[in-house]
mmCIF file of C-alpha atoms and ligand atoms in Angstrom:
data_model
loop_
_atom_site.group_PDB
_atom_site.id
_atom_site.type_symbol
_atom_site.label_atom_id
_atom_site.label_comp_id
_atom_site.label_asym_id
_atom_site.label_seq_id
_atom_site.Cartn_x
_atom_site.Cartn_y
_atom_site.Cartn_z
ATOM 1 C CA UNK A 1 -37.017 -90.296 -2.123
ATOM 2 C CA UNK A 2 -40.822 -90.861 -0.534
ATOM 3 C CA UNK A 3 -41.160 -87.815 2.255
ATOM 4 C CA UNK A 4 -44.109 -88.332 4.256
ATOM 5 C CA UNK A 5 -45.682 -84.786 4.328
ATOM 6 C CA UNK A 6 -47.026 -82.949 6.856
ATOM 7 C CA UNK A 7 -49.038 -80.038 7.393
ATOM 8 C CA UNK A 8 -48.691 -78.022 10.234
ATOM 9 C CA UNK A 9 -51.506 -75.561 11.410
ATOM 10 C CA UNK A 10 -49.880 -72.344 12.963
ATOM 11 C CA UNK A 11 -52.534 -70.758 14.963
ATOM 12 C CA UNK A 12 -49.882 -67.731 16.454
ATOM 13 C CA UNK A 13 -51.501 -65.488 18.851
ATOM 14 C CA UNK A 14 -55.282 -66.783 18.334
ATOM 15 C CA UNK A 15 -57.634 -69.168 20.534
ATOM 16 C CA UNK A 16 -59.598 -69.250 22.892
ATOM 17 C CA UNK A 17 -61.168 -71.764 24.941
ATOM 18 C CA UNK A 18 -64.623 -71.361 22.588
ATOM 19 C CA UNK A 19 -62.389 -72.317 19.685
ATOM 20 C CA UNK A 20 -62.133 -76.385 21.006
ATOM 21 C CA UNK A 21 -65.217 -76.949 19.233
ATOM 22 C CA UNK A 22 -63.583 -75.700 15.737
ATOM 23 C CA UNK A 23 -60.307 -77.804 16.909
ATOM 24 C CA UNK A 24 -62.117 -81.021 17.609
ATOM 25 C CA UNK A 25 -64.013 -80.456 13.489
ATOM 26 C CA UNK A 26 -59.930 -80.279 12.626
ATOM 27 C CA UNK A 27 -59.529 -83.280 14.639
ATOM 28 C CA UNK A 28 -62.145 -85.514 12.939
ATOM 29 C CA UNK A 29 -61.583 -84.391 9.348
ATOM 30 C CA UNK A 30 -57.675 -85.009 9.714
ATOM 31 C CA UNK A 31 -58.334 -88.236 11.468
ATOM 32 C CA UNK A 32 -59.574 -89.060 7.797
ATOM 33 C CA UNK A 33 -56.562 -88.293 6.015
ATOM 34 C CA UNK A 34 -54.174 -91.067 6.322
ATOM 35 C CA UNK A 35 -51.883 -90.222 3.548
ATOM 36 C CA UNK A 36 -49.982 -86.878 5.286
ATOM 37 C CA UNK A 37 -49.299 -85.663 9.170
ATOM 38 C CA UNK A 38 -51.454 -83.075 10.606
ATOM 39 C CA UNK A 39 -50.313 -80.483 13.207
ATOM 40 C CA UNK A 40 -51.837 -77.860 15.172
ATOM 41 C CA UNK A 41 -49.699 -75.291 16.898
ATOM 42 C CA UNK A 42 -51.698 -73.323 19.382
ATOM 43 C CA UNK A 43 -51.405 -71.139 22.018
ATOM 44 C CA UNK A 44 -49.681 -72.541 24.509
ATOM 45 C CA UNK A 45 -52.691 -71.883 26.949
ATOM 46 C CA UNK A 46 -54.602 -74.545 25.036
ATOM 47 C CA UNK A 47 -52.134 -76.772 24.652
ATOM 48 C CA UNK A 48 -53.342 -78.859 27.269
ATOM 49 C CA UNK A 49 -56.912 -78.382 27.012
ATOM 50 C CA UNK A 50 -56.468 -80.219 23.481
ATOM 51 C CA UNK A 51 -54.459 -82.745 24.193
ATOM 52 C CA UNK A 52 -55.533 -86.135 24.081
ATOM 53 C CA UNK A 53 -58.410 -85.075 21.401
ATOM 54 C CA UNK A 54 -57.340 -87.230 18.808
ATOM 55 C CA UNK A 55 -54.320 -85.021 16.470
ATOM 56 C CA UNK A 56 -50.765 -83.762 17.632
ATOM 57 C CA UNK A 57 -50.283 -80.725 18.658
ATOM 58 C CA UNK A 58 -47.220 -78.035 18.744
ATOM 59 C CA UNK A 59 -46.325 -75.038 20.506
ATOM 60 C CA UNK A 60 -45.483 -71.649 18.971
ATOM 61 C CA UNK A 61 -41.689 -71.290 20.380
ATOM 62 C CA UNK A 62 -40.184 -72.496 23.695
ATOM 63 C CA UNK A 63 -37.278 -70.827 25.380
ATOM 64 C CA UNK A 64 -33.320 -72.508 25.938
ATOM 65 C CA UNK A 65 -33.657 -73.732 29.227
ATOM 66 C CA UNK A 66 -35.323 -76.786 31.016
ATOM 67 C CA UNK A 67 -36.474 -74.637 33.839
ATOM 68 C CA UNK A 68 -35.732 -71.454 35.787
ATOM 69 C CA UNK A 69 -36.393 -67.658 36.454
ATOM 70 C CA UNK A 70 -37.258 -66.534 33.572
ATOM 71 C CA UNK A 71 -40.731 -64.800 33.650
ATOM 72 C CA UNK A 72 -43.015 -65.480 31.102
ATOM 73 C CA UNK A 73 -41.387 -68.205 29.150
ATOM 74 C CA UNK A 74 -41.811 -71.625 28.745
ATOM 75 C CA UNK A 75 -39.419 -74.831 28.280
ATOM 76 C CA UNK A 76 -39.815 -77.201 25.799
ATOM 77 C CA UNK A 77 -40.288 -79.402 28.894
ATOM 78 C CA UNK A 78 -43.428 -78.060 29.811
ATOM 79 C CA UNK A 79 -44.516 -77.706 26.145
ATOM 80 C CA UNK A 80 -44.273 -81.638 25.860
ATOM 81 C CA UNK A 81 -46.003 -81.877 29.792
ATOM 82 C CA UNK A 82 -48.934 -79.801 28.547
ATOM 83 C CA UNK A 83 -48.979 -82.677 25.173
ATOM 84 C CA UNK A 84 -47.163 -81.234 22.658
ATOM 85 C CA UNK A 85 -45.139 -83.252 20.385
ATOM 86 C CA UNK A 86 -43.515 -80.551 18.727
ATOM 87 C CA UNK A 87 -42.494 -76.373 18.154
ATOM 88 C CA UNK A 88 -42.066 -74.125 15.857
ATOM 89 C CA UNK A 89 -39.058 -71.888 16.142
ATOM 90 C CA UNK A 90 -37.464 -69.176 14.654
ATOM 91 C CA UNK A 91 -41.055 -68.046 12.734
ATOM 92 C CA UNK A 92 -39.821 -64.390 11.590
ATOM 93 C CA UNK A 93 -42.394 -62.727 13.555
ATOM 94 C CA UNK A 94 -40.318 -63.749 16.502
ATOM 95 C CA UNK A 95 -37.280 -62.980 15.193
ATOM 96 C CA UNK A 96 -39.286 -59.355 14.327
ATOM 97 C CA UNK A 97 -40.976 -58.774 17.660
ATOM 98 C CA UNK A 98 -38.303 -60.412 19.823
ATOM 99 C CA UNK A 99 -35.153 -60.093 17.950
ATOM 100 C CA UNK A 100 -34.307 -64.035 17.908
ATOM 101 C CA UNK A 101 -31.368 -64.786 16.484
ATOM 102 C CA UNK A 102 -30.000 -67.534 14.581
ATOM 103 C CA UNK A 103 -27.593 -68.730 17.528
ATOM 104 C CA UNK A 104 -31.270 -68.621 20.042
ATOM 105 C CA UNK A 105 -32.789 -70.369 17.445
ATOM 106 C CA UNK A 106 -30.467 -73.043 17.276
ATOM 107 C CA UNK A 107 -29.818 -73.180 21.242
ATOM 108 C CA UNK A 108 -33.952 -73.770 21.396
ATOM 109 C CA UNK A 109 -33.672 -76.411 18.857
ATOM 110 C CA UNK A 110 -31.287 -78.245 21.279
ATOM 111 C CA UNK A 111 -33.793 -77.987 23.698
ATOM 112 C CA UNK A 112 -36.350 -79.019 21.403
ATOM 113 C CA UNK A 113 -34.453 -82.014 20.903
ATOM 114 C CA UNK A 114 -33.683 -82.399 24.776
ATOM 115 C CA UNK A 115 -37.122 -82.549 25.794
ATOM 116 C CA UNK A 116 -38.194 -85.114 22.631
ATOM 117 C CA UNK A 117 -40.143 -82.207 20.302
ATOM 118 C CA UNK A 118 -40.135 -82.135 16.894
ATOM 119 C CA UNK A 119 -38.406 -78.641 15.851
ATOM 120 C CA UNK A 120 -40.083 -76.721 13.013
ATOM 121 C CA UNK A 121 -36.956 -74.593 12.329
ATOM 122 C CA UNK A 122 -38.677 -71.790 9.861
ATOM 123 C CA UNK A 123 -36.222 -69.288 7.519
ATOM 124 C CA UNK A 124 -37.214 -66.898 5.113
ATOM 125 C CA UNK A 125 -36.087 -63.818 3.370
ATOM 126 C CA UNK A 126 -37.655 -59.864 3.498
ATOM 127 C CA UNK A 127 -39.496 -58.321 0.394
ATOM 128 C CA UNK A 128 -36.138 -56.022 0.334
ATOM 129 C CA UNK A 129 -33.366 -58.719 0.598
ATOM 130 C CA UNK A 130 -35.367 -60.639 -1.988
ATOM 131 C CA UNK A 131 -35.358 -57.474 -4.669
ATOM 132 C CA UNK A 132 -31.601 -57.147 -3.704
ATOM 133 C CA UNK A 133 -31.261 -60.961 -5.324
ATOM 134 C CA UNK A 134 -30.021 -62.047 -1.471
ATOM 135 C CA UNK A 135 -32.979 -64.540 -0.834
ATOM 136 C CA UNK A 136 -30.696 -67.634 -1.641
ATOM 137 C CA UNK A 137 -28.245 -66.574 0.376
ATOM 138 C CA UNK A 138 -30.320 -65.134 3.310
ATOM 139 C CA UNK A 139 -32.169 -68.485 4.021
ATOM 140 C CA UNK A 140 -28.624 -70.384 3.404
ATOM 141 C CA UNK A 141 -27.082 -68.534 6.554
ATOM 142 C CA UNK A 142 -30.525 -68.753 8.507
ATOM 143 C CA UNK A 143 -30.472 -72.261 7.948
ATOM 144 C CA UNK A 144 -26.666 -73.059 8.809
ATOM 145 C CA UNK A 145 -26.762 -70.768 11.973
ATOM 146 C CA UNK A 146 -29.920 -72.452 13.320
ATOM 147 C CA UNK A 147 -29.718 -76.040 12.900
ATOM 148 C CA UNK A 148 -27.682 -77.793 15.685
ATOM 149 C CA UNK A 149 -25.009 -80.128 14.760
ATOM 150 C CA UNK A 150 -25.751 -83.432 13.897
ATOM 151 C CA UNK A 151 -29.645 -82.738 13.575
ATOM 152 C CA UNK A 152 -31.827 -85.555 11.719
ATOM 153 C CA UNK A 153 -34.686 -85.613 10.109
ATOM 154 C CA UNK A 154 -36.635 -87.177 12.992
ATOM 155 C CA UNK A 155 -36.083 -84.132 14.947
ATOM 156 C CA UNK A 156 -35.930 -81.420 12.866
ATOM 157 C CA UNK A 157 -38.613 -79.848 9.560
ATOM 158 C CA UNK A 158 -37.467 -76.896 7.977
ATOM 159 C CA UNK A 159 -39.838 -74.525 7.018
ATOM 160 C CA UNK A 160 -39.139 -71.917 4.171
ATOM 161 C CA UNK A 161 -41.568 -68.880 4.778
ATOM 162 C CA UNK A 162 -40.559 -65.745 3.250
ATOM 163 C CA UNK A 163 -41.599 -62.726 5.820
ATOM 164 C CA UNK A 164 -43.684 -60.786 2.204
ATOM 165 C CA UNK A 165 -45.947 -63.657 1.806
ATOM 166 C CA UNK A 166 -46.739 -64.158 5.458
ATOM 167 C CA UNK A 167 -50.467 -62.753 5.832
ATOM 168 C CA UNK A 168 -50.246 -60.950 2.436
ATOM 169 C CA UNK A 169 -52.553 -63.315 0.373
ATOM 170 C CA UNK A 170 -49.797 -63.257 -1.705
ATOM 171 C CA UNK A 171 -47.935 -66.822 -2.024
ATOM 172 C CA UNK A 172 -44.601 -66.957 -3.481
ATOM 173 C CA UNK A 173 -45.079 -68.651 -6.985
ATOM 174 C CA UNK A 174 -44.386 -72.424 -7.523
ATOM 175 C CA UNK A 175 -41.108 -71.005 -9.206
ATOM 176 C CA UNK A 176 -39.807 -69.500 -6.426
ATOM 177 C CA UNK A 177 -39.893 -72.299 -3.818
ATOM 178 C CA UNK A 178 -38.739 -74.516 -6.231
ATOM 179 C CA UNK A 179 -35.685 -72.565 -6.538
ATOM 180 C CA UNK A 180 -35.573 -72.134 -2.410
ATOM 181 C CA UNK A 181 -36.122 -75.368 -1.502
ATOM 182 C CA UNK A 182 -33.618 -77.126 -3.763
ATOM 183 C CA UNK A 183 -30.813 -74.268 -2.349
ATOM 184 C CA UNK A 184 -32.040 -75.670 1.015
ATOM 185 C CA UNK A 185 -31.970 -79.113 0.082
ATOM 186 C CA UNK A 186 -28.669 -78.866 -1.339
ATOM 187 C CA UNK A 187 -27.667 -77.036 1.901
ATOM 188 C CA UNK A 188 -29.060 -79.901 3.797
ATOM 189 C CA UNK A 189 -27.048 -82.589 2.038
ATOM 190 C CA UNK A 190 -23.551 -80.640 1.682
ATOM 191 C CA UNK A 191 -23.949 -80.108 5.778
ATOM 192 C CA UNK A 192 -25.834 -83.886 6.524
ATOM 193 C CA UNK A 193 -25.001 -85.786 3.872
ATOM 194 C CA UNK A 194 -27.321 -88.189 3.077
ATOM 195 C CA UNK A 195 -29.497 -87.375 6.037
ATOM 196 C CA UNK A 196 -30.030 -84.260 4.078
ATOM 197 C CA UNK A 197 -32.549 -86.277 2.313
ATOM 198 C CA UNK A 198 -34.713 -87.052 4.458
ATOM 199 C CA UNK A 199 -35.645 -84.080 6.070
ATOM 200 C CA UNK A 200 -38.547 -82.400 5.125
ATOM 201 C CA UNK A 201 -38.961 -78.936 4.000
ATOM 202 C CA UNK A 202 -42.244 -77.324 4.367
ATOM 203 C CA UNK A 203 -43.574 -74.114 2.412
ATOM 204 C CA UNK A 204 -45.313 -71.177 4.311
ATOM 205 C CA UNK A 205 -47.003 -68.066 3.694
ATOM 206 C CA UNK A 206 -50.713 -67.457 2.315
ATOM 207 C CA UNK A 207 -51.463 -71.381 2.075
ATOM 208 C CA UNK A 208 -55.012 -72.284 0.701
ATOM 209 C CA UNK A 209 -57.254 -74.379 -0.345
ATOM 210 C CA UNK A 210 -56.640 -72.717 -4.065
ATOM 211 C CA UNK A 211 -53.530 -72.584 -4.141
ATOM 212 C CA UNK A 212 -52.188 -75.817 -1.855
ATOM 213 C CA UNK A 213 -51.947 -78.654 -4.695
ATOM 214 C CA UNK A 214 -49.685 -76.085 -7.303
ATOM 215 C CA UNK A 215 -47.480 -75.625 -4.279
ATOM 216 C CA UNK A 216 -46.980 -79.335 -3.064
ATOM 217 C CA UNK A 217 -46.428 -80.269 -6.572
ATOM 218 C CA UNK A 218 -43.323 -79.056 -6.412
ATOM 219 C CA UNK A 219 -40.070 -80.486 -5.786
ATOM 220 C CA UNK A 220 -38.698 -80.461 -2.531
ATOM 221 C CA UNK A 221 -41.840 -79.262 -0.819
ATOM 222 C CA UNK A 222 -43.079 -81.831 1.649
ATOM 223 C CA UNK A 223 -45.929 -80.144 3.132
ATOM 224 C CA UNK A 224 -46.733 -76.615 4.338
ATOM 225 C CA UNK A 225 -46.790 -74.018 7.571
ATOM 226 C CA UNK A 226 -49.987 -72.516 7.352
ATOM 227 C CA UNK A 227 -51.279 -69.567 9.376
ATOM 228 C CA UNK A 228 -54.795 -67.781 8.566
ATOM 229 C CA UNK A 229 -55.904 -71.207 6.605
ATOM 230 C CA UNK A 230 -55.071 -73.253 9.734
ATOM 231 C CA UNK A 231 -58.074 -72.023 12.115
ATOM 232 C CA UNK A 232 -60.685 -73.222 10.624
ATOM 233 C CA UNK A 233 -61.673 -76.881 9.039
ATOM 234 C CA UNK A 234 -63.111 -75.496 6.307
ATOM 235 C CA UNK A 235 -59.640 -74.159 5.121
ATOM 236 C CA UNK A 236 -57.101 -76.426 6.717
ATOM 237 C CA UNK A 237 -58.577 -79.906 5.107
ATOM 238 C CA UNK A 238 -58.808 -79.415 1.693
ATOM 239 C CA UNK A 239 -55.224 -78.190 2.342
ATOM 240 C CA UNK A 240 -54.552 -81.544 4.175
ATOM 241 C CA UNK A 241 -55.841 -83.299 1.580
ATOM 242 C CA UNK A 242 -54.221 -81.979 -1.082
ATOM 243 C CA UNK A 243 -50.813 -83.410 0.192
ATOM 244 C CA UNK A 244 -52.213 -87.357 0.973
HETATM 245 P P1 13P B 1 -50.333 -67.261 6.638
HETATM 246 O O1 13P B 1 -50.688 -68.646 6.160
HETATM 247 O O2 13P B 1 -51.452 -66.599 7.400
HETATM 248 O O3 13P B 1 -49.765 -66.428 5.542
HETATM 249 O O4 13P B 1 -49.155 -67.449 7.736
HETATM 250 C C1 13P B 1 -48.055 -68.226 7.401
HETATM 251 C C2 13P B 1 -47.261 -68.417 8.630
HETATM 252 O O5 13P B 1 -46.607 -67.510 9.115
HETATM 253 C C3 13P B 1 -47.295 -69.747 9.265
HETATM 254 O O6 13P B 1 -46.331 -69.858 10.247
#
């Protein structure tokens, strides 16, 4: 099973319009690497000031609906106007700040799907439900509530990042996401069948350079989410390189 990897740059709530400079050394470097997919998910409010400058871009969630009064959101229609090709959903700081649940999750998925984005669909347990032994379980019930039926693997990337390695500088170890990703694997297949192979299942939380190649090396793991690491070339290529 050969799953193209891809890593996906999560800038959440940071860039401005003086970062396109530090976007377009992403650009180049990643136009280099021909051996994984590069992403960068940006604020939405440069989402069309980068588009068209050579590498794909994402947005950071979209809401349900094509269109409509609903003040301060945007569609996944606009998100792919402005030149995005794809969204991340779900991430658990907006299930934290906004309460998104698994049945929003999977409704904006739909939409995702409706307006032609890819869908990075991310899961991931707390430090508590993890020392409780529920991680397993946790990201099997995130994952089956917020996939749509009949999903493939050209529209939708899970992403497995547990909420206590999120910003922490503390990765979950190569033993860990092995034993994640082949629960969500196995998830994928009972619910897809063999479409459950092909979709790709990206690690996230404190991605580096130093730590990138331990964590692709593992099975199951076709690329990463990575936040901090993602805003600056420096950081986000070697990481990009280490999964060609
Ligand atoms: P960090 O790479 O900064 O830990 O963030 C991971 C993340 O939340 C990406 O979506």
């Amino acid at each position: 099973m050969s799953r193209r990897k891809l890593v996906a740059g999560n800038w959440k709530m940071n860039g401005l319009v003086a970062s396109l400079a530090e976007f377009d050394r992403i650009s180049a470097g990643a136009a280099a690497v021909s051996g994984a997919d590069a992403l960068i998910c940006p604020p939405a409010t440069l989402i069309a000031a980068l588009a068209g400058r050579g590498l794909a871009l994402g947005g950071q969630d979209c809401h349900a609906k094509p269109s409509g009064a609903h003040t301060g959101d945007l569609s996944a229609e606009m998100l792919r106007d402005a030149g995005a090709s794809a969204v991340v959903l779900g991430h658990s700081e907006r299930r934290a700040d906004h309460g998104e649940t698994d049945a929003q999750v999977r409704a904006k998925a739909e939409a995702a799907k409706r307006a032609g984005l890819l869908a990075i669909v991310c899961v991931g347990e707390t430090l508590e439900q993890r020392e409780a032994g529920q991680a397993v379980a946790v990201v099997g019930s995130q994952l089956a509530g917020s996939l749509p039926e009949g999903a493939t693997a050209a529209e939708v990337v899970v992403a497995y990042e547990p909420v206590w390695a999120i910003g922490t500088g503390r990765a979950a170890t190569p033993e860990d996401v092995r034993e994640i990703h082949a629960a969500l694997r196995a998830a994928l297949v009972g619910r897809f069948g063999a479409e459950g192979e092909n979709f790709r299942i990206l690690y996230g939380g404190s991605v580096k350079p130093a730590n990138a190649a331990e964590l692709f090396a593992v099975p199951n793991v076709d690329g990463a989410l990575v936040g901090g690491a993602s805003l600056t070339a420096a950081e986000f290529l070697p990481i990009l390189q280490a999964a060609a």
